[in-house]
Structure formats: structure tokens, C-alpha cells
Amino acid sequence: AQSVTQLGSHVSVSEGALVLLRCNYSSSVPPYLFWYVQYPNQGLQLLLKYTTGATLVKGINGFEAEFKKSETSFHLTKPSAHMSDAAEYFCAVSSITGTASKLTFGTGTRLQVTL
Amino acid sequence: NAGVMQNPRHLVRRRGQEARLRCSPMKGHSHVYWYRQLPEEGLKFMVYLQKENIIDESGMPKERFSAEFPKEGPSILRIQQVVRGDSAAYFCASSPGQGYNSPLHFGNGTRLTVT
């Protein structure tokens, strides 16, 4: 069984500050890891994904995440927050075995960006 | 290139009525997934379908819920005799395959309200 834990249901940062959204996963097999963003009343949009290879992955809108197997973490970062980054962010996991596109999601972190 | 289309965007049903949610996948995508998002929660997998086949329905409630993806036309998620607890956002996602190089593309969801 797989699971995802996102620490902090709400995170608030100032515009221009570092964004750090935490994600820890549990998986008995090598995981595929994803970050999605959801704007109000919209569907989820893929920010980035880790499958194999380089553990630091870069995504859209200046976001990146690092897969740390020893810490079972996949935290999302962005050096400088922009007002347009305000949204809800979901971390998700799937696995090499079974259906790779079947995702288990965390409960989400709502990012607020203030002036 | 149209994305995943879901309709209706909003659906209001009284307790005991039936709800039908439609999803047209992206062009060229033959894999469809349905997820449910309850308030303040992440998305929960419900069912995975390919054309005319249910591949994985491990997340579907045992009663009142059914899904299909016919050879022609959209995928349908059907909820019979709706109850207040069915109120949620229902998201459809599609992919061209099921491997990790086939990320999910989400629609904007159908928000079901049961009164």
C-alpha cells in the first residue's frame, strides 16, 4: 500500500520569499512521485514528476523538487514566490508495479502569497 | 487540442435522485480515471477504465456507483439514489497509456451538490 503525507495544510509566504511545501511518502516498491497544482474551480495541473534518474527535478513555473530516498521525501520548492503561485498543491505517488497512472494523493497544502 | 472535458460543471440533485457525470478524454487518450475530492481532502481514486472495459474499480463504493466507457461517446460515472455524503467534486483524468510516461490530464471537475 502507498500513502502520502503533506505537512501543513496551509502555508503562507511573502511575495519573493522561498516556498517550501513538504511531502513524505510511503511505498513498498520504487515510487513515482508527482506534484500537482489546483487553482480554484479547476482541475489539477502537473507541475513536475520523478520517475527514475536525476533526483532533482525541475517543473513548470520555476518549481523544483528533490527525491530523497533515505528520508522518503519529495519536497517542493521555489526560490521566490509570486502572487500567481497562490493555489492548492498536491503531492502524489504511484508505483512501477501495477498501474503507474493510478495515483495516491496527499490531502493538499494551500499556499497563500502575501504582499 | 481540447483538454479533458467534463460536464456538467455543477450538478444539483435531491436525495434519492440519480446523478450522471460525463467525461470526454483528450483526443488520442484511451485510458480514463475517475477521482473524487471531498471538502478539505485530497483526491481519492475511484475507477480506471479503458474502452469498454473496467480495469480497476477498487475505489468505487460497492453500491449505487457505476462507471462505463463505451466504444463510442464519453465515459459516464453514474450515482443512483444520491445521498448528502455524495456531495463532492468528481474529477476525470485521461492518459494515452498507463506507464509513467503517460501522466494524467485532468478535467475541471463536476461539483455535485445533494440537497
Coordinates of C-alpha atoms in Angstrom, one line a residue:
Chain A
A1 CA 0.0 0.0 0.0
Q2 CA 1.1 3.5 -0.7
S3 CA 0.4 6.8 1.2
V4 CA 1.4 10.4 1.1
T5 CA 1.7 12.9 3.9
Q6 CA 1.7 16.6 3.3
L7 CA 2.8 18.5 6.4
G8 CA 0.9 21.8 6.8
S9 CA -2.5 22.2 5.2
H10 CA -1.9 25.9 4.9
V11 CA 1.4 27.7 4.2
S12 CA 1.7 31.5 3.9
V13 CA 4.7 33.2 2.4
S14 CA 5.5 36.8 1.4
E15 CA 6.0 37.6 -2.3
G16 CA 9.6 37.0 -3.2
A17 CA 10.2 34.6 -0.3
L18 CA 11.2 30.9 -0.6
V19 CA 8.4 28.4 -1.0
L20 CA 8.8 25.0 0.7
L21 CA 6.0 22.5 0.6
R22 CA 6.6 19.2 2.4
C23 CA 5.7 15.8 1.2
N24 CA 6.6 12.4 2.6
Y25 CA 5.6 9.1 1.1
S26 CA 5.3 5.5 2.0
S27 CA 5.8 2.9 -0.7
S28 CA 7.0 -0.7 -0.6
V29 CA 8.2 -0.5 -4.2
P30 CA 10.2 2.2 -6.0
P31 CA 7.8 5.1 -6.3
Y32 CA 6.9 7.5 -9.0
L33 CA 6.3 10.9 -7.4
F34 CA 4.3 13.9 -8.6
W35 CA 3.3 17.4 -7.7
Y36 CA 0.1 18.9 -9.0
V37 CA -1.3 22.4 -8.6
Q38 CA -5.0 23.2 -8.4
Y39 CA -6.4 26.6 -9.0
P40 CA -9.9 27.5 -7.7
N41 CA -12.7 25.6 -9.5
Q42 CA -10.2 24.0 -11.9
G43 CA -8.7 20.6 -12.3
L44 CA -5.2 19.5 -11.4
Q45 CA -2.2 20.5 -13.5
L46 CA 1.0 18.6 -13.4
L47 CA 3.9 20.7 -12.0
L48 CA 6.7 18.0 -12.1
K49 CA 7.3 14.3 -11.7
Y50 CA 10.1 12.0 -10.6
T51 CA 10.3 8.6 -12.2
T52 CA 13.9 7.5 -12.4
G53 CA 17.3 9.1 -12.9
A54 CA 18.2 12.5 -11.6
T55 CA 16.7 13.1 -8.1
L56 CA 16.4 16.8 -8.5
V57 CA 13.6 17.5 -11.0
K58 CA 12.5 20.8 -12.4
G59 CA 9.0 21.7 -13.3
I60 CA 6.9 24.5 -14.7
N61 CA 6.6 28.0 -13.2
G62 CA 10.1 27.8 -11.5
F63 CA 9.2 24.9 -9.2
E64 CA 11.5 22.0 -8.4
A65 CA 11.5 19.0 -6.1
E66 CA 14.2 16.6 -4.8
F67 CA 13.6 12.9 -4.3
K68 CA 15.4 11.8 -1.1
K69 CA 15.0 8.1 -0.7
S70 CA 16.7 8.0 2.7
E71 CA 14.1 10.5 4.0
T72 CA 11.2 9.2 1.9
S73 CA 10.6 12.8 1.0
F74 CA 9.8 14.8 -2.2
H75 CA 9.5 18.4 -1.0
L76 CA 8.5 21.1 -3.5
T77 CA 10.5 24.4 -3.6
K78 CA 10.5 27.7 -5.4
P79 CA 13.2 30.3 -4.7
S80 CA 10.9 33.3 -5.0
A81 CA 7.1 33.2 -4.6
H82 CA 4.8 35.1 -6.9
M83 CA 1.3 36.2 -6.2
S84 CA 0.2 33.9 -9.1
D85 CA 1.5 30.9 -7.1
A86 CA -1.4 31.1 -4.7
A87 CA -3.2 27.7 -5.1
E88 CA -3.5 24.3 -3.6
Y89 CA -0.7 21.9 -4.2
F90 CA -1.0 18.1 -4.1
C91 CA 1.8 15.5 -3.8
A92 CA 1.0 12.1 -5.3
V93 CA 2.6 8.7 -5.6
S94 CA 2.2 5.8 -7.9
S95 CA 4.5 2.8 -8.4
I96 CA 6.4 0.9 -11.0
T97 CA 4.3 -2.2 -10.4
G98 CA 0.6 -2.2 -11.2
T99 CA -1.0 0.8 -12.9
A100 CA 1.6 3.6 -13.0
S101 CA -1.0 6.2 -13.7
K102 CA -3.2 5.3 -10.7
L103 CA -2.2 7.9 -8.1
T104 CA -2.5 8.2 -4.4
F105 CA -2.8 11.8 -3.3
G106 CA -1.9 13.7 -0.2
T107 CA -4.5 15.9 1.4
G108 CA -3.1 19.1 -0.1
T109 CA -1.3 22.3 1.0
R110 CA -3.0 25.6 0.3
L111 CA -0.3 28.2 -0.5
Q112 CA -1.1 31.8 0.3
V113 CA 1.2 34.6 -1.0
T114 CA 1.1 37.9 0.7
L115 CA 2.5 41.3 -0.3
Chain B
N1 CA -6.3 20.4 -29.0
A2 CA -9.1 20.3 -26.4
G3 CA -8.3 19.0 -23.0
V4 CA -10.4 16.7 -20.9
M5 CA -14.0 17.9 -21.0
Q6 CA -16.3 17.2 -18.1
N7 CA -20.0 18.2 -17.9
P8 CA -21.9 19.5 -16.3
R9 CA -19.6 21.7 -14.2
H10 CA -22.1 21.9 -11.5
L11 CA -24.9 19.5 -10.7
V12 CA -27.6 19.7 -8.0
R13 CA -29.6 16.7 -7.1
R14 CA -32.1 15.9 -4.4
R15 CA -31.6 12.9 -2.2
G16 CA -32.8 9.8 -3.9
Q17 CA -32.2 11.1 -7.5
E18 CA -29.7 9.9 -10.0
A19 CA -26.6 11.8 -11.0
R20 CA -24.8 11.3 -14.3
L21 CA -21.4 12.8 -14.8
R22 CA -19.8 12.8 -18.3
C23 CA -16.1 12.9 -19.3
S24 CA -14.7 13.2 -22.8
P25 CA -11.0 12.3 -22.7
M26 CA -8.3 14.2 -24.6
K27 CA -8.0 13.2 -28.3
G28 CA -6.0 10.1 -28.6
H29 CA -6.4 9.0 -25.0
S30 CA -8.0 5.7 -24.3
H31 CA -7.4 5.5 -20.6
V32 CA -9.9 7.2 -18.2
Y33 CA -9.7 7.6 -14.4
W34 CA -12.3 9.0 -12.0
Y35 CA -11.3 10.6 -8.8
R36 CA -13.5 12.1 -6.0
Q37 CA -12.5 15.1 -3.9
L38 CA -14.3 15.6 -0.7
P39 CA -14.1 19.0 1.0
E40 CA -10.7 19.7 2.6
E41 CA -9.4 16.4 1.3
G42 CA -7.2 15.2 -1.5
L43 CA -8.4 13.2 -4.5
K44 CA -9.3 9.6 -4.0
F45 CA -9.1 7.1 -6.8
M46 CA -12.4 5.6 -7.8
V47 CA -12.1 3.7 -11.0
Y48 CA -9.9 3.2 -14.1
L49 CA -11.4 2.3 -17.4
Q50 CA -10.3 1.6 -21.0
K51 CA -12.6 1.5 -23.9
E52 CA -15.4 -0.9 -23.0
N53 CA -13.5 -2.3 -20.0
I54 CA -13.3 -1.6 -16.3
I55 CA -9.7 -2.3 -15.4
D56 CA -9.6 -1.3 -11.7
E57 CA -12.7 -0.3 -9.6
S58 CA -11.1 -0.8 -6.2
G59 CA -12.0 2.7 -5.1
M60 CA -15.7 2.6 -6.1
P61 CA -18.3 2.3 -3.4
K62 CA -19.9 -1.1 -3.5
E63 CA -23.4 0.2 -4.0
R64 CA -25.1 2.9 -6.1
F65 CA -22.0 3.8 -8.1
S66 CA -21.1 2.6 -11.6
A67 CA -18.9 3.7 -14.4
E68 CA -18.6 2.9 -18.1
F69 CA -16.5 4.0 -21.1
P70 CA -18.3 2.8 -24.2
K71 CA -16.7 2.3 -27.6
E72 CA -18.3 5.5 -28.8
G73 CA -19.0 8.5 -26.6
P74 CA -17.9 9.8 -23.3
S75 CA -17.2 8.0 -20.1
I76 CA -20.1 8.1 -17.6
L77 CA -20.0 8.0 -13.8
R78 CA -23.4 7.2 -12.5
I79 CA -24.6 7.6 -9.0
Q80 CA -28.0 6.2 -8.1
Q81 CA -30.1 7.3 -5.2
V82 CA -27.8 10.0 -4.2
V83 CA -27.2 10.9 -0.5
R84 CA -25.8 14.0 1.1
G85 CA -22.4 12.3 1.6
D86 CA -22.1 12.1 -2.2
S87 CA -21.6 15.8 -2.4
A88 CA -18.1 16.3 -3.7
A89 CA -16.1 17.3 -6.7
Y90 CA -15.6 14.5 -9.2
F91 CA -12.6 14.7 -11.5
C92 CA -12.0 12.7 -14.6
A93 CA -8.5 12.3 -16.0
S94 CA -7.2 10.7 -19.1
S95 CA -3.9 9.4 -20.4
P96 CA -2.7 7.8 -23.7
G97 CA -1.3 4.8 -21.8
Q98 CA -0.7 3.5 -18.3
G99 CA 3.1 3.9 -18.0
Y100 CA 4.9 6.6 -16.1
N101 CA 5.5 8.5 -19.3
S102 CA 1.7 8.9 -19.6
P103 CA 0.9 11.4 -17.0
L104 CA -2.7 12.2 -16.2
H105 CA -4.5 15.1 -17.7
F106 CA -7.4 16.3 -15.5
G107 CA -10.7 17.9 -16.4
N108 CA -12.1 20.8 -14.4
G109 CA -14.4 18.6 -12.5
T110 CA -18.1 18.3 -11.8
R111 CA -19.2 19.7 -8.5
L112 CA -22.1 17.6 -7.2
T113 CA -24.4 19.0 -4.5
V114 CA -27.0 16.8 -2.9
T115 CA -29.8 18.7 -1.2

